[in-house]
Every structure is written in C-alpha cells, then in structure tokens.
Amino acid sequence: GAVVSQHPSRVICKSGTSVKIECRSLDFQATTMFWYRQFPKQSLMLMATSNEGSKATYEQGVEKDKFLINHASLTLSTLTVTSAHPEDSSFYICSASRDTYGYTFGSGTRLTVV
Amino acid sequence: KNEVEQSPQNLTAQEGEFITINCSYSVGISALHWLQQHPGGGIVSLFMLSSGKKKHGRLIATINIQEKHSSLHITASHPRDSAVYICAAHRMEYGNKLVFGAGTILRVKS
C-alpha cells in the first residue's frame, strides 16, 4: 500500500530558529502534497498545496514567508517553519495524493517552540 | 455554519456495541473520506465514497448523495477502535482539496 513518511515526529526548538519537516512518499509518486496544521482538540486546517516543480499555493491567512514549502521531486516535500515562535507550536501533518481522490497521510510532526 | 458537520462530538461506548458516526455536508462534493486519527496523531484513510456503501472488516461506510449525508458504522466495537474519526469532503470546485469535519472522539470501554 501507499506509504508516506514524515520526519521528524517530534521536535523542540528555541524561539527564533527554523525547523524543517520532511514528507516523503515511499512507494509512489505524489503529484500533489498537502500540508496541514492541527491545534489541540481541533480538526485539520489546510495550510498549503504543493505540486512538484512549482510554487506552493497557500491558504488565506497562512504566511508564505514564514512557512516555506518546497516540492523538489515527486516523492519529497518539505515544510520549513522560519523564525519559529511559541505560537507556531502545533501538530503539522502532510498528505500525498497520487490521483484525484487517493490520499495518504504522514504520521505528523509535533512542534514545540520554547 | 461549517460546510461539513459531524455528530456526535464525543461518543463513549461499551465493548461490543454497534456505533454510528454521522456526517452531513452542505455543499457539492465529488467524494467523501472517512479518516481515523490515533492518539499519537497519525491519520489513516478508512474509506473514500462517492456513492452507496463500502465495508472493510467491522467498518461500514454509507453515503446518500441526495440527502448529503454519510455514516460510519463500527460493528462489535473494541477498545482498540478508540480514536478520532473525521469525515472530509472533496469539494467539487476545490480540486483535490479536502474540507474536514471537526471529528468525533470515540472511546470504547472494556
């Protein structure tokens, strides 16, 4: 079956530093990858959509300069949280899509900014 | 009003009980997904439906396009079914994007 690997699963960083999260499709080529954010006891919120080789499309209210997304290949997308602040602490999760309806989710990254 | 509404928000059941989680949507969709999120946060896609009914083990998902309603049923529930269940709608005009319900927190007691 389709597998998406997300790394790291947990990260603690100091305020002002940058953190990179990787999302890798292991056994299929993902035409589109999605990045979500989830606050405690809330559902997923789409942050951005990325297609291989093109710029990511960000949802309204998501700062593109703060959340840098790179989709350099059909199997890898990265999310970099730049100059992280405590309010960026959250659960970040990616999903990869092979076709119109098929989604596979990563295992998520819990980011804590101290 | 959210485009995708789930009920109930919280559900506690005794092991062995039949469980139903409901999802209603107010917009045109091309497909609906049922997802399971475990306490650690990982998400598993259970079903993708565009019509009718699907079954996988003890899980059954149905959708009624005319009524804009879907249900997820769990038969012979077990404590390992405890998780958050999320329905997500594939919006017709949004391409591949999903719109998520708020989730149903299910706890099955032994």
mmCIF file of C-alpha atoms in Angstrom:
data_model
loop_
_atom_site.group_PDB
_atom_site.id
_atom_site.type_symbol
_atom_site.label_atom_id
_atom_site.label_comp_id
_atom_site.label_asym_id
_atom_site.label_seq_id
_atom_site.Cartn_x
_atom_site.Cartn_y
_atom_site.Cartn_z
ATOM 1 C CA GLY A 1 0.000 0.000 0.000
ATOM 2 C CA ALA A 2 0.924 3.644 -0.316
ATOM 3 C CA VAL A 3 3.167 4.903 2.476
ATOM 4 C CA VAL A 4 4.089 8.460 3.383
ATOM 5 C CA SER A 5 6.966 9.003 5.770
ATOM 6 C CA GLN A 6 7.060 12.228 7.772
ATOM 7 C CA HIS A 7 10.106 13.244 9.760
ATOM 8 C CA PRO A 8 10.747 14.225 12.492
ATOM 9 C CA SER A 9 7.832 13.013 14.591
ATOM 10 C CA ARG A 10 8.652 15.407 17.412
ATOM 11 C CA VAL A 11 10.852 18.470 17.558
ATOM 12 C CA ILE A 12 11.548 21.047 20.218
ATOM 13 C CA CYS A 13 13.283 24.209 19.099
ATOM 14 C CA LYS A 14 14.213 27.557 20.528
ATOM 15 C CA SER A 15 12.280 30.658 19.612
ATOM 16 C CA GLY A 16 13.807 32.368 16.580
ATOM 17 C CA THR A 17 15.238 29.241 14.983
ATOM 18 C CA SER A 18 13.971 27.453 11.870
ATOM 19 C CA VAL A 19 12.673 23.916 11.675
ATOM 20 C CA LYS A 20 12.384 21.724 8.591
ATOM 21 C CA ILE A 21 9.817 18.950 8.309
ATOM 22 C CA GLU A 22 10.079 16.345 5.557
ATOM 23 C CA CYS A 23 7.284 14.442 3.881
ATOM 24 C CA ARG A 24 8.292 11.582 1.628
ATOM 25 C CA SER A 25 6.162 9.220 -0.441
ATOM 26 C CA LEU A 26 7.971 5.896 -0.247
ATOM 27 C CA ASP A 27 6.394 3.736 -2.906
ATOM 28 C CA PHE A 28 4.552 6.075 -5.233
ATOM 29 C CA GLN A 29 4.975 9.368 -6.991
ATOM 30 C CA ALA A 30 2.874 12.094 -5.449
ATOM 31 C CA THR A 31 1.553 14.613 -7.927
ATOM 32 C CA THR A 32 0.331 16.810 -5.111
ATOM 33 C CA MET A 33 1.268 17.148 -1.470
ATOM 34 C CA PHE A 34 -0.729 18.973 1.185
ATOM 35 C CA TRP A 35 0.401 20.467 4.480
ATOM 36 C CA TYR A 36 -1.987 20.762 7.403
ATOM 37 C CA ARG A 37 -1.856 22.194 10.868
ATOM 38 C CA GLN A 38 -3.859 20.928 13.800
ATOM 39 C CA PHE A 39 -4.385 22.689 17.113
ATOM 40 C CA PRO A 40 -5.362 20.664 20.199
ATOM 41 C CA LYS A 41 -8.903 19.335 20.058
ATOM 42 C CA GLN A 42 -9.443 20.881 16.624
ATOM 43 C CA SER A 43 -9.609 19.417 13.178
ATOM 44 C CA LEU A 44 -7.026 19.737 10.445
ATOM 45 C CA MET A 45 -6.550 23.064 8.748
ATOM 46 C CA LEU A 46 -5.072 23.107 5.269
ATOM 47 C CA MET A 47 -2.053 25.385 5.083
ATOM 48 C CA ALA A 48 -0.867 24.905 1.525
ATOM 49 C CA THR A 49 -0.911 22.716 -1.538
ATOM 50 C CA SER A 50 2.264 21.924 -3.396
ATOM 51 C CA ASN A 51 2.840 20.422 -6.795
ATOM 52 C CA GLU A 52 6.215 19.114 -7.882
ATOM 53 C CA GLY A 53 8.329 21.739 -9.550
ATOM 54 C CA SER A 54 6.005 24.666 -8.953
ATOM 55 C CA LYS A 55 5.350 27.153 -6.193
ATOM 56 C CA ALA A 56 3.050 26.147 -3.392
ATOM 57 C CA THR A 57 -0.443 27.583 -3.156
ATOM 58 C CA TYR A 58 -1.113 28.905 0.320
ATOM 59 C CA GLU A 59 -4.464 29.167 2.013
ATOM 60 C CA GLN A 60 -5.757 32.530 3.099
ATOM 61 C CA GLY A 61 -4.127 33.701 6.314
ATOM 62 C CA VAL A 62 -1.064 31.456 6.034
ATOM 63 C CA GLU A 63 2.173 33.435 5.812
ATOM 64 C CA LYS A 64 4.176 32.108 2.884
ATOM 65 C CA ASP A 65 7.389 33.706 4.145
ATOM 66 C CA LYS A 66 7.005 32.001 7.495
ATOM 67 C CA PHE A 67 6.007 28.572 6.238
ATOM 68 C CA LEU A 68 8.291 27.772 3.322
ATOM 69 C CA ILE A 69 7.261 24.805 1.229
ATOM 70 C CA ASN A 70 9.483 23.095 -1.290
ATOM 71 C CA HIS A 71 8.358 20.234 -3.501
ATOM 72 C CA ALA A 72 11.572 19.426 -5.311
ATOM 73 C CA SER A 73 10.646 15.959 -6.522
ATOM 74 C CA LEU A 74 7.634 13.706 -6.959
ATOM 75 C CA THR A 75 8.495 11.949 -3.703
ATOM 76 C CA LEU A 76 9.612 14.750 -1.383
ATOM 77 C CA SER A 77 8.063 17.904 0.004
ATOM 78 C CA THR A 78 9.453 19.950 2.875
ATOM 79 C CA LEU A 79 7.875 22.499 5.191
ATOM 80 C CA THR A 80 10.246 24.934 6.908
ATOM 81 C CA VAL A 81 8.913 26.977 9.798
ATOM 82 C CA THR A 82 11.144 30.032 9.811
ATOM 83 C CA SER A 83 11.920 32.152 12.866
ATOM 84 C CA ALA A 84 9.663 29.971 14.951
ATOM 85 C CA HIS A 85 7.715 31.436 17.850
ATOM 86 C CA PRO A 86 5.791 29.702 20.635
ATOM 87 C CA GLU A 87 2.507 30.358 18.806
ATOM 88 C CA ASP A 88 3.810 28.166 15.961
ATOM 89 C CA SER A 89 3.760 25.200 18.340
ATOM 90 C CA SER A 90 1.309 22.773 16.810
ATOM 91 C CA PHE A 91 0.868 19.415 15.116
ATOM 92 C CA TYR A 92 1.826 19.508 11.441
ATOM 93 C CA ILE A 93 0.816 16.726 9.081
ATOM 94 C CA CYS A 94 1.257 16.158 5.376
ATOM 95 C CA SER A 95 -0.666 14.111 2.879
ATOM 96 C CA ALA A 96 0.284 12.968 -0.581
ATOM 97 C CA SER A 97 -2.034 12.421 -3.481
ATOM 98 C CA ARG A 98 -1.410 10.118 -6.411
ATOM 99 C CA ASP A 99 -4.578 10.844 -8.253
ATOM 100 C CA THR A 100 -7.761 12.809 -7.887
ATOM 101 C CA TYR A 101 -9.139 11.071 -4.798
ATOM 102 C CA GLY A 102 -6.399 8.966 -3.272
ATOM 103 C CA TYR A 103 -4.807 10.411 -0.134
ATOM 104 C CA THR A 104 -2.138 9.021 2.139
ATOM 105 C CA PHE A 105 -1.261 10.871 5.310
ATOM 106 C CA GLY A 106 2.052 11.148 7.080
ATOM 107 C CA SER A 107 2.336 10.362 10.785
ATOM 108 C CA GLY A 108 2.639 14.015 11.744
ATOM 109 C CA THR A 109 5.190 16.223 13.484
ATOM 110 C CA ARG A 110 4.611 17.725 16.908
ATOM 111 C CA LEU A 111 6.481 21.032 17.037
ATOM 112 C CA THR A 112 7.142 22.740 20.343
ATOM 113 C CA VAL A 113 8.802 26.142 20.310
ATOM 114 C CA VAL A 114 10.278 27.197 23.645
ATOM 115 C CA LYS B 1 -22.162 27.041 9.760
ATOM 116 C CA ASN B 2 -19.381 24.627 8.826
ATOM 117 C CA GLU B 3 -19.577 23.050 5.391
ATOM 118 C CA VAL B 4 -19.008 19.627 6.959
ATOM 119 C CA GLU B 5 -20.723 18.792 10.229
ATOM 120 C CA GLN B 6 -20.142 15.696 12.298
ATOM 121 C CA SER B 7 -22.113 14.213 15.162
ATOM 122 C CA PRO B 8 -21.704 13.328 17.882
ATOM 123 C CA GLN B 9 -18.614 15.241 19.011
ATOM 124 C CA ASN B 10 -17.880 12.707 21.716
ATOM 125 C CA LEU B 11 -19.029 9.131 21.995
ATOM 126 C CA THR B 12 -18.403 6.586 24.713
ATOM 127 C CA ALA B 13 -19.437 3.014 24.081
ATOM 128 C CA GLN B 14 -19.158 -0.318 25.805
ATOM 129 C CA GLU B 15 -17.139 -3.015 24.094
ATOM 130 C CA GLY B 16 -19.295 -4.928 21.631
ATOM 131 C CA GLU B 17 -21.735 -2.119 20.936
ATOM 132 C CA PHE B 18 -22.730 -1.010 17.448
ATOM 133 C CA ILE B 19 -21.504 2.523 16.791
ATOM 134 C CA THR B 20 -22.693 5.125 14.293
ATOM 135 C CA ILE B 21 -20.993 8.406 13.492
ATOM 136 C CA ASN B 22 -22.766 10.847 11.206
ATOM 137 C CA CYS B 23 -21.516 13.405 8.725
ATOM 138 C CA SER B 24 -23.591 15.997 6.902
ATOM 139 C CA TYR B 25 -22.369 18.411 4.297
ATOM 140 C CA SER B 26 -23.957 21.464 2.776
ATOM 141 C CA VAL B 27 -22.014 21.807 -0.457
ATOM 142 C CA GLY B 28 -21.489 19.874 -3.647
ATOM 143 C CA ILE B 29 -18.891 17.177 -3.284
ATOM 144 C CA SER B 30 -17.235 14.703 -5.622
ATOM 145 C CA ALA B 31 -16.257 12.257 -2.869
ATOM 146 C CA LEU B 32 -16.222 11.864 0.893
ATOM 147 C CA HIS B 33 -13.498 10.366 3.040
ATOM 148 C CA TRP B 34 -13.605 8.800 6.465
ATOM 149 C CA LEU B 35 -10.342 9.097 8.373
ATOM 150 C CA GLN B 36 -9.150 7.668 11.667
ATOM 151 C CA GLN B 37 -6.700 9.600 13.837
ATOM 152 C CA HIS B 38 -4.971 7.718 16.612
ATOM 153 C CA PRO B 39 -3.924 9.337 19.922
ATOM 154 C CA GLY B 40 -0.367 9.733 18.605
ATOM 155 C CA GLY B 41 -1.689 11.857 15.765
ATOM 156 C CA GLY B 42 -1.197 9.612 12.746
ATOM 157 C CA ILE B 43 -4.092 9.529 10.285
ATOM 158 C CA VAL B 44 -5.330 6.501 8.388
ATOM 159 C CA SER B 45 -7.713 6.757 5.474
ATOM 160 C CA LEU B 46 -10.558 4.296 6.087
ATOM 161 C CA PHE B 47 -12.883 4.871 3.148
ATOM 162 C CA MET B 48 -13.420 7.041 0.136
ATOM 163 C CA LEU B 49 -17.021 7.112 -1.058
ATOM 164 C CA SER B 50 -18.816 8.730 -3.915
ATOM 165 C CA SER B 51 -21.986 6.627 -3.716
ATOM 166 C CA GLY B 52 -23.564 3.681 -1.949
ATOM 167 C CA LYS B 53 -21.832 1.637 0.693
ATOM 168 C CA LYS B 54 -18.412 0.184 1.455
ATOM 169 C CA LYS B 55 -17.377 -2.409 4.009
ATOM 170 C CA HIS B 56 -13.989 -3.297 5.418
ATOM 171 C CA GLY B 57 -13.899 -5.745 8.278
ATOM 172 C CA ARG B 58 -16.068 -4.356 11.081
ATOM 173 C CA LEU B 59 -16.320 -0.950 9.468
ATOM 174 C CA ILE B 60 -19.124 0.099 7.140
ATOM 175 C CA ALA B 61 -19.492 3.469 5.441
ATOM 176 C CA THR B 62 -22.551 4.688 3.599
ATOM 177 C CA ILE B 63 -23.349 7.838 1.699
ATOM 178 C CA ASN B 64 -26.623 9.332 0.478
ATOM 179 C CA ILE B 65 -25.810 11.930 -2.137
ATOM 180 C CA GLN B 66 -29.362 13.315 -2.346
ATOM 181 C CA GLU B 67 -29.549 13.856 1.418
ATOM 182 C CA LYS B 68 -25.902 14.992 1.633
ATOM 183 C CA HIS B 69 -25.258 12.616 4.469
ATOM 184 C CA SER B 70 -22.777 9.878 5.264
ATOM 185 C CA SER B 71 -22.459 7.474 8.165
ATOM 186 C CA LEU B 72 -19.628 5.393 9.534
ATOM 187 C CA HIS B 73 -20.659 2.276 11.441
ATOM 188 C CA ILE B 74 -18.495 0.097 13.639
ATOM 189 C CA THR B 75 -19.856 -3.326 14.487
ATOM 190 C CA ALA B 76 -18.747 -5.267 17.591
ATOM 191 C CA SER B 77 -16.717 -2.302 18.828
ATOM 192 C CA HIS B 78 -13.447 -2.905 20.639
ATOM 193 C CA PRO B 79 -11.256 -0.674 22.828
ATOM 194 C CA ARG B 80 -8.687 -0.536 20.015
ATOM 195 C CA ASP B 81 -11.303 1.330 17.949
ATOM 196 C CA SER B 82 -10.878 4.274 20.323
ATOM 197 C CA ALA B 83 -9.697 7.161 18.162
ATOM 198 C CA VAL B 84 -10.895 10.347 16.498
ATOM 199 C CA TYR B 85 -12.945 9.747 13.376
ATOM 200 C CA ILE B 86 -13.006 12.533 10.814
ATOM 201 C CA CYS B 87 -15.087 12.925 7.704
ATOM 202 C CA ALA B 88 -13.633 15.015 4.918
ATOM 203 C CA ALA B 89 -15.385 16.203 1.792
ATOM 204 C CA HIS B 90 -13.803 16.521 -1.595
ATOM 205 C CA ARG B 91 -15.215 19.814 -2.815
ATOM 206 C CA MET B 92 -16.079 19.828 -6.496
ATOM 207 C CA GLU B 93 -14.732 23.281 -7.201
ATOM 208 C CA TYR B 94 -11.677 22.926 -4.971
ATOM 209 C CA GLY B 95 -9.960 20.238 -6.994
ATOM 210 C CA ASN B 96 -8.001 17.927 -4.754
ATOM 211 C CA LYS B 97 -8.564 19.816 -1.505
ATOM 212 C CA LEU B 98 -10.413 18.276 1.407
ATOM 213 C CA VAL B 99 -12.742 20.103 3.782
ATOM 214 C CA PHE B 100 -12.719 18.473 7.204
ATOM 215 C CA GLY B 101 -15.360 17.921 9.824
ATOM 216 C CA ALA B 102 -14.455 18.641 13.432
ATOM 217 C CA GLY B 103 -14.074 14.965 14.270
ATOM 218 C CA THR B 104 -15.781 12.549 16.633
ATOM 219 C CA ILE B 105 -13.843 11.367 19.675
ATOM 220 C CA LEU B 106 -14.723 7.727 20.235
ATOM 221 C CA ARG B 107 -13.873 5.862 23.415
ATOM 222 C CA VAL B 108 -14.737 2.196 23.695
ATOM 223 C CA LYS B 109 -14.598 0.830 27.231
ATOM 224 C CA SER B 110 -13.916 -2.791 28.033
#
